[in-house]
Short mmCIF file of C-alpha atoms in Angstrom, two decimals:
data_model
loop_
_atom_site.label_atom_id
_atom_site.label_comp_id
_atom_site.label_asym_id
_atom_site.label_seq_id
_atom_site.Cartn_x
_atom_site.Cartn_y
_atom_site.Cartn_z
CA UNK A 1 174.67 50.14 -154.03
CA UNK A 2 174.64 53.79 -153.68
CA UNK A 3 174.62 53.68 -149.71
CA UNK A 4 171.35 55.36 -149.79
CA UNK A 5 168.35 53.02 -149.53
CA UNK A 6 164.75 53.98 -150.13
CA UNK A 7 161.55 51.94 -149.40
CA UNK A 8 159.19 50.99 -150.90
CA UNK A 9 160.35 51.25 -154.47
CA UNK A 10 156.66 51.47 -156.11
CA UNK A 11 153.68 52.67 -154.24
CA UNK A 12 150.02 53.01 -155.31
CA UNK A 13 147.87 54.79 -152.83
CA UNK A 14 144.29 56.11 -153.01
CA UNK A 15 143.73 59.99 -152.11
CA UNK A 16 142.35 59.30 -148.87
CA UNK A 17 145.27 56.89 -147.81
CA UNK A 18 148.10 57.59 -145.45
CA UNK A 19 151.38 56.16 -146.25
CA UNK A 20 155.03 56.90 -145.43
CA UNK A 21 158.37 56.79 -147.62
CA UNK A 22 161.44 55.64 -145.97
CA UNK A 23 165.13 56.76 -146.62
CA UNK A 24 168.11 55.47 -144.93
CA UNK A 25 171.62 56.31 -145.61
CA UNK A 26 174.78 54.40 -144.54
CA UNK A 27 177.59 57.06 -145.38
CA UNK A 28 177.81 59.15 -142.18
CA UNK A 29 176.51 62.05 -143.90
CA UNK A 30 175.06 65.16 -142.11
CA UNK A 31 172.65 66.17 -144.54
CA UNK A 32 169.57 64.60 -146.32
CA UNK A 33 167.08 65.75 -148.81
CA UNK A 34 163.95 64.74 -150.48
CA UNK A 35 163.35 65.49 -154.13
CA UNK A 36 160.28 65.30 -156.44
CA UNK A 37 161.00 64.25 -160.21
CA UNK A 38 157.99 64.60 -162.63
CA UNK A 39 158.24 63.82 -166.34
CA UNK A 40 159.84 66.60 -168.36
CA UNK A 41 160.36 68.67 -165.27
CA UNK A 42 163.70 69.41 -163.49
CA UNK A 43 164.28 67.66 -159.96
CA UNK A 44 162.43 69.74 -157.42
CA UNK A 45 164.04 70.32 -154.05
CA UNK A 46 161.23 69.62 -151.36
CA UNK A 47 162.88 69.57 -147.97
CA UNK A 48 166.58 69.80 -146.61
CA UNK A 49 167.60 68.42 -143.23
CA UNK A 50 171.09 69.45 -142.01
CA UNK A 51 172.27 67.98 -138.76
CA UNK A 52 168.66 66.68 -138.28
CA UNK A 53 167.07 70.13 -138.59
CA UNK A 54 164.81 70.95 -141.18
CA UNK A 55 166.22 74.14 -142.88
CA UNK A 56 164.20 74.34 -146.04
CA UNK A 57 160.56 73.60 -146.67
CA UNK A 58 160.36 74.60 -150.42
CA UNK A 59 156.67 75.77 -150.61
CA UNK A 60 155.68 72.27 -150.22
CA UNK A 61 151.85 71.38 -149.57
CA UNK A 62 151.15 70.28 -145.98
CA UNK A 63 150.10 66.96 -147.34
CA UNK A 64 153.65 66.13 -147.46
CA UNK A 65 155.18 65.75 -144.02
CA UNK A 66 158.95 65.01 -143.47
CA UNK A 67 160.64 63.54 -140.50
CA UNK A 68 164.35 63.17 -139.65
CA UNK A 69 164.69 61.16 -136.43
CA UNK A 70 168.54 60.84 -136.70
CA UNK A 71 171.17 61.69 -139.06
CA UNK A 72 170.78 58.24 -140.92
CA UNK A 73 166.82 58.07 -141.43
CA UNK A 74 164.37 60.38 -143.32
CA UNK A 75 160.76 59.96 -143.78
CA UNK A 76 158.13 61.51 -145.77
CA UNK A 77 154.69 61.05 -144.66
CA UNK A 78 151.86 61.27 -147.43
CA UNK A 79 148.27 62.00 -146.66
CA UNK A 80 145.34 63.10 -148.68
CA UNK A 81 147.48 63.39 -151.92
CA UNK A 82 146.19 64.31 -155.52
CA UNK A 83 146.79 62.54 -158.75
CA UNK A 84 149.20 65.34 -159.66
CA UNK A 85 151.40 64.13 -156.89
CA UNK A 86 152.28 60.98 -158.95
CA UNK A 87 155.94 61.29 -159.32
CA UNK A 88 159.39 59.53 -158.47
CA UNK A 89 160.43 60.73 -155.01
CA UNK A 90 164.08 60.74 -154.48
CA UNK A 91 166.10 60.88 -151.37
CA UNK A 92 169.68 62.09 -151.27
CA UNK A 93 172.45 62.58 -148.57
CA UNK A 94 175.66 64.45 -148.59
CA UNK A 95 178.21 65.78 -146.19
CA UNK A 96 177.45 69.38 -145.93
CA UNK A 97 180.90 70.88 -146.22
CA UNK A 98 182.54 73.30 -148.79
CA UNK A 99 185.19 70.82 -150.43
CA UNK A 100 185.27 68.17 -153.02
CA UNK A 101 183.72 64.93 -152.21
CA UNK A 102 180.60 66.35 -150.92
CA UNK A 103 178.52 65.18 -153.74
CA UNK A 104 174.85 64.32 -153.06
CA UNK A 105 174.15 60.36 -153.21
CA UNK A 106 170.95 59.34 -154.37
CA UNK A 107 168.79 56.42 -153.52
CA UNK A 108 166.81 54.60 -156.16
CA UNK A 109 163.49 56.38 -155.48
CA UNK A 110 159.93 55.47 -154.86
CA UNK A 111 157.78 55.52 -157.97
CA UNK A 112 154.30 56.88 -156.36
CA UNK A 113 151.28 56.75 -158.26
CA UNK A 114 147.89 58.34 -156.72
CA UNK A 115 144.61 56.95 -158.15
CA UNK B 1 166.31 83.09 -157.22
CA UNK B 2 167.98 80.29 -159.34
CA UNK B 3 168.05 79.61 -162.95
CA UNK B 4 169.70 76.65 -164.82
CA UNK B 5 169.35 76.03 -168.38
CA UNK B 6 170.62 73.27 -170.59
CA UNK B 7 169.47 71.77 -173.88
CA UNK B 8 166.72 69.56 -173.70
CA UNK B 9 168.10 67.03 -176.06
CA UNK B 10 171.22 65.89 -178.06
CA UNK B 11 172.12 63.22 -180.27
CA UNK B 12 175.47 61.92 -181.29
CA UNK B 13 177.50 58.93 -182.72
CA UNK B 14 179.14 56.15 -181.19
CA UNK B 15 182.78 57.19 -180.71
CA UNK B 16 182.42 60.85 -181.31
CA UNK B 17 182.67 63.80 -178.83
CA UNK B 18 179.88 65.59 -177.44
CA UNK B 19 179.55 68.76 -175.30
CA UNK B 20 176.55 69.48 -173.15
CA UNK B 21 176.23 73.11 -171.90
CA UNK B 22 174.74 74.72 -169.05
CA UNK B 23 174.18 78.41 -167.98
CA UNK B 24 173.25 79.40 -164.31
CA UNK B 25 172.09 82.22 -162.38
CA UNK B 26 172.25 81.99 -158.73
CA UNK B 27 172.94 84.32 -155.80
CA UNK B 28 174.76 81.92 -153.62
CA UNK B 29 177.03 79.91 -156.05
CA UNK B 30 178.99 77.28 -154.14
CA UNK B 31 180.07 74.75 -156.74
CA UNK B 32 178.60 72.99 -159.81
CA UNK B 33 177.88 69.27 -160.34
CA UNK B 34 177.12 67.04 -163.14
CA UNK B 35 175.17 63.82 -162.73
CA UNK B 36 174.05 61.10 -165.11
CA UNK B 37 170.72 59.49 -164.91
CA UNK B 38 169.79 56.33 -167.03
CA UNK B 39 165.88 56.00 -167.15
CA UNK B 40 164.31 54.51 -164.25
CA UNK B 41 167.55 54.71 -162.06
CA UNK B 42 168.91 57.28 -159.57
CA UNK B 43 171.27 60.08 -160.65
CA UNK B 44 174.86 59.26 -160.26
CA UNK B 45 177.51 61.78 -159.62
CA UNK B 46 180.10 62.48 -162.49
CA UNK B 47 181.92 65.55 -161.69
CA UNK B 48 182.29 68.67 -159.64
CA UNK B 49 183.78 72.21 -160.05
CA UNK B 50 183.95 75.14 -157.84
CA UNK B 51 186.96 76.77 -159.32
CA UNK B 52 187.29 77.99 -163.05
CA UNK B 53 188.78 75.60 -165.29
CA UNK B 54 188.77 72.14 -166.55
CA UNK B 55 188.51 68.91 -164.52
CA UNK B 56 188.98 65.65 -166.32
CA UNK B 57 188.02 62.35 -165.19
CA UNK B 58 188.71 59.51 -167.86
CA UNK B 59 186.37 59.85 -170.63
CA UNK B 60 184.52 62.74 -169.04
CA UNK B 61 185.53 66.44 -168.36
CA UNK B 62 183.72 69.36 -167.13
CA UNK B 63 184.50 72.96 -167.46
CA UNK B 64 183.37 75.98 -165.40
CA UNK B 65 183.55 79.70 -165.79
CA UNK B 66 182.20 81.25 -162.74
CA UNK B 67 182.23 85.01 -164.20
CA UNK B 68 179.99 83.89 -167.20
CA UNK B 69 177.81 81.57 -165.40
CA UNK B 70 178.75 78.63 -167.49
CA UNK B 71 179.76 75.04 -167.58
CA UNK B 72 180.11 72.45 -170.01
CA UNK B 73 180.23 68.61 -169.85
CA UNK B 74 182.30 66.90 -172.42
CA UNK B 75 182.07 63.25 -173.08
CA UNK B 76 184.87 61.54 -175.46
CA UNK B 77 184.81 58.28 -177.25
CA UNK B 78 181.16 57.87 -176.82
CA UNK B 79 179.60 54.57 -176.18
CA UNK B 80 176.02 53.31 -176.41
CA UNK B 81 175.73 53.06 -172.62
CA UNK B 82 176.37 56.82 -172.48
CA UNK B 83 172.71 57.40 -173.56
CA UNK B 84 170.97 58.84 -170.65
CA UNK B 85 170.07 62.14 -169.12
CA UNK B 86 172.69 64.55 -167.95
CA UNK B 87 171.81 66.96 -165.03
CA UNK B 88 173.51 70.25 -164.32
CA UNK B 89 173.14 71.18 -160.73
CA UNK B 90 174.45 74.30 -158.71
CA UNK B 91 174.87 74.25 -155.00
CA UNK B 92 173.56 77.19 -153.62
CA UNK B 93 174.63 78.62 -150.15
CA UNK B 94 172.27 81.73 -149.98
CA UNK B 95 170.28 80.76 -146.73
CA UNK B 96 173.34 79.73 -144.90
CA UNK B 97 173.16 76.00 -145.90
CA UNK B 98 173.95 74.14 -148.96
CA UNK B 99 171.17 73.06 -151.36
CA UNK B 100 171.54 71.27 -154.82
CA UNK B 101 169.39 73.01 -157.50
CA UNK B 102 169.13 70.96 -160.71
CA UNK B 103 168.49 71.94 -164.36
CA UNK B 104 165.87 70.20 -166.39
CA UNK B 105 168.41 67.64 -167.75
CA UNK B 106 169.67 66.89 -171.25
CA UNK B 107 168.72 63.64 -172.81
CA UNK B 108 171.49 62.24 -174.85
CA UNK B 109 171.05 59.61 -177.53
CA UNK B 110 174.11 57.96 -178.73
CA UNK B 111 173.65 56.14 -182.23
CA UNK B 112 175.85 53.42 -183.73
#
């Protein structure tokens, strides 16, 4: 149990579907993140929310739409995805302060396959 | 921009010591983290350095030299369960908020 829960764990969707990924953190953190992990590539930072405000949108296509309704919940809304979007999507949270003990905690990820 | 380099793969023998190096370039350095990731699982936190020097935590130690943009993770008394990917990550404060940027990871295989 990492304190960060992602659902669903696996998702297969067609290119015309709309789906959402959900992330919930139980750690009282003030920052949440979406990362994409593709085979043989580094973890790619997609979005950063700090105090429920989106502070980074890392050149992510508009077919990915994040939502952070409160400090404990983060969503990633997906629509008209492409097969190359198939990857592991990881949510993380941290306490955004400059000290030790502010490491990011990751959820187990959603394995997304676009067909 | 940011750039983080680490070897792609390493192999070592059970009981031995292995050192995984990481070099980085970033404009807003605010700490360096090492994570372990087993196949199909989430990354888990191993260590944190923000000042120069060595941080030791059991069988794992991490070193940082900010002037050289260099860190290493040292794993002692290797066990088979240490076979995993090890991710070097830099916390970057450029832009006025912290974000964690990852290297591609080093896949470590421990053999009997």
